[in-house]
PDB file of C-alpha atoms in Angstrom:
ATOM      1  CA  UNK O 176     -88.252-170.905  68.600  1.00  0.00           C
ATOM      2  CA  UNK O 177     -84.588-170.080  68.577  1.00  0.00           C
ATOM      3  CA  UNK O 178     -82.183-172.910  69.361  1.00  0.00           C
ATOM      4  CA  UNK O 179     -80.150-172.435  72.249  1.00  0.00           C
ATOM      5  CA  UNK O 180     -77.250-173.141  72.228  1.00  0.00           C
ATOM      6  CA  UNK O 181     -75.400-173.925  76.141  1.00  0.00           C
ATOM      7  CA  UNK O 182     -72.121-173.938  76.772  1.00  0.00           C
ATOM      8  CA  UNK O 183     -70.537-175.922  80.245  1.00  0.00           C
ATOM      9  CA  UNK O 184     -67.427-175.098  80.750  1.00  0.00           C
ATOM     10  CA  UNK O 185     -64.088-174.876  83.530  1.00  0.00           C
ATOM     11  CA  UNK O 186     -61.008-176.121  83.808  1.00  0.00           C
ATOM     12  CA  UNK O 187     -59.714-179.663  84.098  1.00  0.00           C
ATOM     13  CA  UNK O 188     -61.730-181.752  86.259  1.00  0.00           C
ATOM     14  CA  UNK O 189     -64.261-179.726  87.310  1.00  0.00           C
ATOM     15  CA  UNK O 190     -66.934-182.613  86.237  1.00  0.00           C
ATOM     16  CA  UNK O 191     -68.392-180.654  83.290  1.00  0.00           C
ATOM     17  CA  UNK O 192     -68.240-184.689  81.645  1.00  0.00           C
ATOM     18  CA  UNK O 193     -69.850-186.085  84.647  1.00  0.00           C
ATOM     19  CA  UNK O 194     -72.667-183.289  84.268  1.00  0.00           C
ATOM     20  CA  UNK O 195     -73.048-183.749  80.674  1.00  0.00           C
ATOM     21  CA  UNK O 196     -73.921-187.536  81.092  1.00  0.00           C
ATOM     22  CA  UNK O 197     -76.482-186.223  83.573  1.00  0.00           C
ATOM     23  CA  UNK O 198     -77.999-183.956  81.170  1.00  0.00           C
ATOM     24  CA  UNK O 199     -78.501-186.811  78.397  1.00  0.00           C
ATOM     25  CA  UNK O 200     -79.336-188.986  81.257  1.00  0.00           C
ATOM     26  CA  UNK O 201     -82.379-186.299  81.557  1.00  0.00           C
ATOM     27  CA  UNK O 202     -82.839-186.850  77.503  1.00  0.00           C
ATOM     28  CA  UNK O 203     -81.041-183.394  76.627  1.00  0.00           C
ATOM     29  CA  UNK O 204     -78.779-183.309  72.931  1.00  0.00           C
ATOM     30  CA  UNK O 205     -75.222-183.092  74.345  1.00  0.00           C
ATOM     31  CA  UNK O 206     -72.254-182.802  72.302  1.00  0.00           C
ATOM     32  CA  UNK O 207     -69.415-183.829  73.934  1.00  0.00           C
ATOM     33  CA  UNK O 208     -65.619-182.480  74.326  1.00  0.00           C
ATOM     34  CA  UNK O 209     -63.607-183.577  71.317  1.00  0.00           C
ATOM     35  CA  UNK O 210     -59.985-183.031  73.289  1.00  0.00           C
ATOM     36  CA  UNK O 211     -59.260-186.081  73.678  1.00  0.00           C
ATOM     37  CA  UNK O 212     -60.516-187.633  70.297  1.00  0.00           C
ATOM     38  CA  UNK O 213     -58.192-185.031  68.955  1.00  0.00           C
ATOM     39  CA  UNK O 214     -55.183-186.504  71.327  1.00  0.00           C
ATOM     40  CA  UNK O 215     -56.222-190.250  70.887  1.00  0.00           C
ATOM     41  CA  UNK O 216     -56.212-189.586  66.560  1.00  0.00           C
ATOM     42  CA  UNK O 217     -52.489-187.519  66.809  1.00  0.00           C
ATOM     43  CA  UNK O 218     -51.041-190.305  69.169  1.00  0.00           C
ATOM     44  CA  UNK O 219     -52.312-193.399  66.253  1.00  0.00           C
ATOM     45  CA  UNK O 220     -49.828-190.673  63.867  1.00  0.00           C
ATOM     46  CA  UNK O 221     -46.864-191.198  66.486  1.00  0.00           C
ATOM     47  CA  UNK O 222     -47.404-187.482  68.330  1.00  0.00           C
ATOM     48  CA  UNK O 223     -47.348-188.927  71.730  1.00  0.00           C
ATOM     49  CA  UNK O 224     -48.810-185.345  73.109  1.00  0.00           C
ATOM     50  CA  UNK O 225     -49.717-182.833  70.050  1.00  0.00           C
ATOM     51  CA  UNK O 226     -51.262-180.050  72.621  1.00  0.00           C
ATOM     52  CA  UNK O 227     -47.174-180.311  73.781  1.00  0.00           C
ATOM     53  CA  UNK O 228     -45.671-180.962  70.856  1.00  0.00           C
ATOM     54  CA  UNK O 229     -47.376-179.103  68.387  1.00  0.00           C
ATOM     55  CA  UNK O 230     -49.548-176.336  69.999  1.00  0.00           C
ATOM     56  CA  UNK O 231     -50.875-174.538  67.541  1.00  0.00           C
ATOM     57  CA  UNK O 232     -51.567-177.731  64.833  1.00  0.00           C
ATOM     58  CA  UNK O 233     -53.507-178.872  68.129  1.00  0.00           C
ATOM     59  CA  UNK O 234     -55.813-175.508  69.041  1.00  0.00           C
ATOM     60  CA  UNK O 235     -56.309-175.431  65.119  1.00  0.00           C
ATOM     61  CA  UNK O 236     -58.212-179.234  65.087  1.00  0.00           C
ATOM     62  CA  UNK O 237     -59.851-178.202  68.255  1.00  0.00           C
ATOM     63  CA  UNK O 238     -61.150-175.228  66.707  1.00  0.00           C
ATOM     64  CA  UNK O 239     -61.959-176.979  63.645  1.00  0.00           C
ATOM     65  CA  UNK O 240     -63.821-180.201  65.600  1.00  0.00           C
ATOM     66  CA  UNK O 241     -65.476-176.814  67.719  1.00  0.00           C
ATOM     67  CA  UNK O 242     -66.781-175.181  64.728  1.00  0.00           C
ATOM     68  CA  UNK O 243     -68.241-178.821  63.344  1.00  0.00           C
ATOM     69  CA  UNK O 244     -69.874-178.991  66.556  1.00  0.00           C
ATOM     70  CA  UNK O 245     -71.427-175.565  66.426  1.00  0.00           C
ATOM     71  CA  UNK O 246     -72.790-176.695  63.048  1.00  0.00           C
ATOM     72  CA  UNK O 247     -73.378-180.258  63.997  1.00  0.00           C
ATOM     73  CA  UNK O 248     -76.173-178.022  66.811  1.00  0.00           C
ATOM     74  CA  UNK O 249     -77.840-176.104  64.057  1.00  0.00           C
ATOM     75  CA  UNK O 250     -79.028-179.470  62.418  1.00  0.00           C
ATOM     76  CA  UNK O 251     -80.331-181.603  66.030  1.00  0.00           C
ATOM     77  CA  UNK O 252     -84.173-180.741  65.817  1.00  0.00           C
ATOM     78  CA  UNK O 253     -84.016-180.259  69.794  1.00  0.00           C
ATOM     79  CA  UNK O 254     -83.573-176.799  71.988  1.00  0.00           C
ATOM     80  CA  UNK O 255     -81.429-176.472  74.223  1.00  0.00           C
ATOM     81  CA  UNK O 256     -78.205-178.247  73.355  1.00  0.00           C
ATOM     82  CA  UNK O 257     -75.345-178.879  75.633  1.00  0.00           C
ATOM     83  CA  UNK O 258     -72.278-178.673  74.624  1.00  0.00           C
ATOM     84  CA  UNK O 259     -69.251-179.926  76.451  1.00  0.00           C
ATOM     85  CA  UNK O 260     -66.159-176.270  75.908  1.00  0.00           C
ATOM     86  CA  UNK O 261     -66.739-173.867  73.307  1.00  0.00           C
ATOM     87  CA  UNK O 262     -64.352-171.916  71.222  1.00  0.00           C
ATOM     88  CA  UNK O 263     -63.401-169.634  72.972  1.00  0.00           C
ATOM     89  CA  UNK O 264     -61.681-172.491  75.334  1.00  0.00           C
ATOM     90  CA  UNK O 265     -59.099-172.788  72.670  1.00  0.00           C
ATOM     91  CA  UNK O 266     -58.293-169.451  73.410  1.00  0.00           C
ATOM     92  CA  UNK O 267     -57.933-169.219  76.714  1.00  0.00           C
ATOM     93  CA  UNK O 268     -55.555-172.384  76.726  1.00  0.00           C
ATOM     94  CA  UNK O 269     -53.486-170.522  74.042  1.00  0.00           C
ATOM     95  CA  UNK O 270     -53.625-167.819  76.427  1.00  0.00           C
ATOM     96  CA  UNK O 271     -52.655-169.365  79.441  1.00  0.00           C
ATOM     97  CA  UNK O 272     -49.607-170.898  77.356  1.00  0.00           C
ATOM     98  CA  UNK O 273     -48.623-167.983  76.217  1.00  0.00           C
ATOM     99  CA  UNK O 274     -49.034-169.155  72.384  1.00  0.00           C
ATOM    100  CA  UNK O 275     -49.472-166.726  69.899  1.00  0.00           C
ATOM    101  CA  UNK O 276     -52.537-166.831  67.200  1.00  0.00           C
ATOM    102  CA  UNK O 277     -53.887-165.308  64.606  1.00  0.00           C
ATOM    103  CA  UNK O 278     -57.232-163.523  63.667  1.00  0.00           C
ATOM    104  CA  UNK O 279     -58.536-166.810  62.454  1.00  0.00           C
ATOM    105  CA  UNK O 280     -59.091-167.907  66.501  1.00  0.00           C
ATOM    106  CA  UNK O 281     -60.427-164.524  67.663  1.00  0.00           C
ATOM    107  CA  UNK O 282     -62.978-164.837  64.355  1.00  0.00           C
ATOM    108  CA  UNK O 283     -64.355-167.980  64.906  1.00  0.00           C
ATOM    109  CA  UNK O 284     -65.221-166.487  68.363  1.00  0.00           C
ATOM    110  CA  UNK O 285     -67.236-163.933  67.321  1.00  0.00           C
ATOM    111  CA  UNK O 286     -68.820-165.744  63.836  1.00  0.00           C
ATOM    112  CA  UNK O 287     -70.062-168.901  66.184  1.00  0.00           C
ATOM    113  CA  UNK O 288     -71.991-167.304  69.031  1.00  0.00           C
ATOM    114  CA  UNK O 289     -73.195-169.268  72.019  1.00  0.00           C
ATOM    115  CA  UNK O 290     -76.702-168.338  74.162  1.00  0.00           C
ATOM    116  CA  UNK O 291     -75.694-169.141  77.489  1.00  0.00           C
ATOM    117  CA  UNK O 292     -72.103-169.729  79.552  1.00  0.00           C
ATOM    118  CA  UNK O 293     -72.068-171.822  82.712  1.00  0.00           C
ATOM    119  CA  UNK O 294     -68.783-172.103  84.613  1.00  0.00           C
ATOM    120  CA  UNK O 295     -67.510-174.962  86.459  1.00  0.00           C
ATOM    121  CA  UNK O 296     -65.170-173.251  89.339  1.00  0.00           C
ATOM    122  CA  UNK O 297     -62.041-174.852  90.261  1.00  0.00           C
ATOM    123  CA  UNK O 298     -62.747-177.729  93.119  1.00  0.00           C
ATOM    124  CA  UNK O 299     -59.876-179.570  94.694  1.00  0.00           C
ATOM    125  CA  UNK O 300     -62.210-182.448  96.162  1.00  0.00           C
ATOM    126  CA  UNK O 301     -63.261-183.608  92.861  1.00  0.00           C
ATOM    127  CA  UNK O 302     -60.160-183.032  90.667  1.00  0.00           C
ATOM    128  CA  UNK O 303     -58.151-186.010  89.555  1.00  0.00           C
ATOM    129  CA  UNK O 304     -55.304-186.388  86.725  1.00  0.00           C
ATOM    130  CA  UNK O 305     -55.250-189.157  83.990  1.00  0.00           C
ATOM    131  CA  UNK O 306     -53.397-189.780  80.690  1.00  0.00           C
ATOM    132  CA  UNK O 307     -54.880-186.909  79.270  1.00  0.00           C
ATOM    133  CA  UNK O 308     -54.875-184.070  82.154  1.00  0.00           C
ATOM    134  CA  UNK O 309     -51.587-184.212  83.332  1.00  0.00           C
ATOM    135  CA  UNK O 310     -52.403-180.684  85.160  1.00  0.00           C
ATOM    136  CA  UNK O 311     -51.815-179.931  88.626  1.00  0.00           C
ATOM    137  CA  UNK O 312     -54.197-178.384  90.266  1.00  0.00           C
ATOM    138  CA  UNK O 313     -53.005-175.263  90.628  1.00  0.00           C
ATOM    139  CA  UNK O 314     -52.536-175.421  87.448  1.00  0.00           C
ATOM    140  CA  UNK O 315     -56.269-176.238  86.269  1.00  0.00           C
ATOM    141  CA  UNK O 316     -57.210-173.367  88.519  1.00  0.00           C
ATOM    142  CA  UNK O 317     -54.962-170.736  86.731  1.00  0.00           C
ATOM    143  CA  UNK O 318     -56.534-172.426  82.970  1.00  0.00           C
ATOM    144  CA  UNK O 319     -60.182-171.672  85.181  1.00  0.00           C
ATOM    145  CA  UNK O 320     -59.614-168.188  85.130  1.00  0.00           C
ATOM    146  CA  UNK O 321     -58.362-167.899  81.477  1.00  0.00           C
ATOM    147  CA  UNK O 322     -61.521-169.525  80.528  1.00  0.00           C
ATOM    148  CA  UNK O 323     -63.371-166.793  82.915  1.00  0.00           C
ATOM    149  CA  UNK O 324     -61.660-163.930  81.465  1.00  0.00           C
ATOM    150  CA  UNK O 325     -61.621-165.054  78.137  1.00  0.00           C
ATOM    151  CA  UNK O 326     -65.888-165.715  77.747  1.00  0.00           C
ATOM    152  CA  UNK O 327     -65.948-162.530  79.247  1.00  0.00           C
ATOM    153  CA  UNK O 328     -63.826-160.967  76.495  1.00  0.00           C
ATOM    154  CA  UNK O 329     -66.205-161.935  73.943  1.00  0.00           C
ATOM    155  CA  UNK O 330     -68.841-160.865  75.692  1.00  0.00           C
ATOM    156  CA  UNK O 331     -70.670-163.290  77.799  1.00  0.00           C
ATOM    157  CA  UNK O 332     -71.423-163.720  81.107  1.00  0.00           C
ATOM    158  CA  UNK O 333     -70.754-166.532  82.129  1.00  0.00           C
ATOM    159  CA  UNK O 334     -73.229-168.139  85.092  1.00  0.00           C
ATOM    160  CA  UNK O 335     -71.066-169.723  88.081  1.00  0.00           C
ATOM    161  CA  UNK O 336     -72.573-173.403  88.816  1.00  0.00           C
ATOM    162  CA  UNK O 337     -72.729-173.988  92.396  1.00  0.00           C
ATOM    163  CA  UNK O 338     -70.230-176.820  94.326  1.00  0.00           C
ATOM    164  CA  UNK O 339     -72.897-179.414  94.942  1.00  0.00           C
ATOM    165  CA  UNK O 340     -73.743-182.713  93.727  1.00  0.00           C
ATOM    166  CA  UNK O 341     -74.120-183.782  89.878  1.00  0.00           C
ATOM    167  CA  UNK O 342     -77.795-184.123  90.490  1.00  0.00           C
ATOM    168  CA  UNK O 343     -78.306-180.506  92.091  1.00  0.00           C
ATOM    169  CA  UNK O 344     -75.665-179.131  89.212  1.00  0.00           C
ATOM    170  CA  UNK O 345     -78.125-180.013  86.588  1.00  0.00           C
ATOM    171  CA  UNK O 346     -81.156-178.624  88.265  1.00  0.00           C
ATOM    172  CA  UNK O 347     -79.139-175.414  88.700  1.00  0.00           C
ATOM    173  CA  UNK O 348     -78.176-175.368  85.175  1.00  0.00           C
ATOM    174  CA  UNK O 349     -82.031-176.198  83.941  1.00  0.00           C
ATOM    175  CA  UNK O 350     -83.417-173.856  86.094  1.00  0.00           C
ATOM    176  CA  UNK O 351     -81.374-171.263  84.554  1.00  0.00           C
ATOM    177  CA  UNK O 352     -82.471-172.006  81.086  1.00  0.00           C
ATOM    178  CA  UNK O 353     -86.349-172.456  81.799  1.00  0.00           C
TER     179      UNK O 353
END
C-alpha cells in the first residue's frame, strides 16, 4: 500500500491546528507546523522576528524542517499522514512578499511530492492574531490565495474544506481520502 501523504493547508488562522488535533484525536500520524518552533529557536539567538528580519535565512529552515518532515512520513508505519503546510507554503509566502529565491525552493517542490491538498479558505469568524500571526486579515486572505495559486503551480488540486465545525471538517477531509 502506498503511503499517503495529506497536506492541510490555508492561511493564518484558518484552524488547520485546531483540525490537526482532531485528526490525532481520531488516532491519525500528524506532523505538525514547525513555524513557530522555527520563530521560538531564532528569538533564544536574539532575532526577535527572523521571517522579518531575515526572510530568506527563515523560508530556508522552514524548508529544511519541511523536507525533515517529508522524510520523518516515509519512516511512521501508518497511511495516511497529516501534515500541518507543505513546501510549497514557503513559496507562496516568499511570493506574497515579494522575496526572491532560487531553484533550490522550486526543487524541493517538485523532489518531495504530496498525495492529496486540502485548503482551509479564508474565514473572518474564526481568525484571531497572537505573537506569532501578527497578520490582518486581509492580509491572511491575500497569503490564502498565494497558497491556492501556488499548489496549483506544482500541480495539485487542491480540495476546498467546507466552513463548518472542527468535527464536520474532519469527516469531510476523511471522507475524501477513504
Amino acid at each position: 500500500m502506498k503511503k499517503q501523504k495529506i497536506v492541510i493547508t490555508g492561511g493564518p488562522g484558518t484552524g488547520k491546528s485546531s483540525i490537526i488535533r482532531q485528526l490525532e484525536k481520531h488516532g491519525h500520524e500528524c506532523l505538525h507546523e514547525i513555524s513557530r518552533q522555527v520563530t521560538l529557536e531564532a528569538q533564544k539567538q536574539g532575532i526577535s522576528q527572523l521571517f522579518l528580519e531575515k526572510p530568506v535565512l527563515f523560508s530556508e529552515k522552514l524548508l529544511e524542517g519541511r523536507k525533515i518532515q517529508h522524510r520523518e512520513a516515509d519512516m511512521i508505519p501508518t497511511s495516511p499522514i497529516f501534515i500541518d503546510r507543505g513546501i510549497p507554503d514557503v513559496l507562496a509566502y516568499m511570493d506574497y512578499f515579494n522575496t526572491a529565491y532560487s531553484a533550490y525552493f522550486t526543487n524541493a517542490c517538485k523532489e518531495y511530492p504530496y498525495d492529496k491538498i486540502f485548503f482551509l479558505p479564508p474565514w473572518e469568524e474564526i481568525y484571531q492574531s497572537d505573537n506569532e500571526r501578527y497578520e490582518s486579515f486581509k492580509e491572511a486572505s491575500l497569503i490564502s490565495k498565494h497558497l491556492f495559486e501556488t499548489y496549483k503551480k506544482y500541480g495539485y488540486s487542491p480540495i476546498e474544506v467546507p466552513k463548518t465545525s472542527i468535527k464536520e471538517r474532519v469527516q469531510f477531509i476523511l471522507n475524501q481520502i477513504e
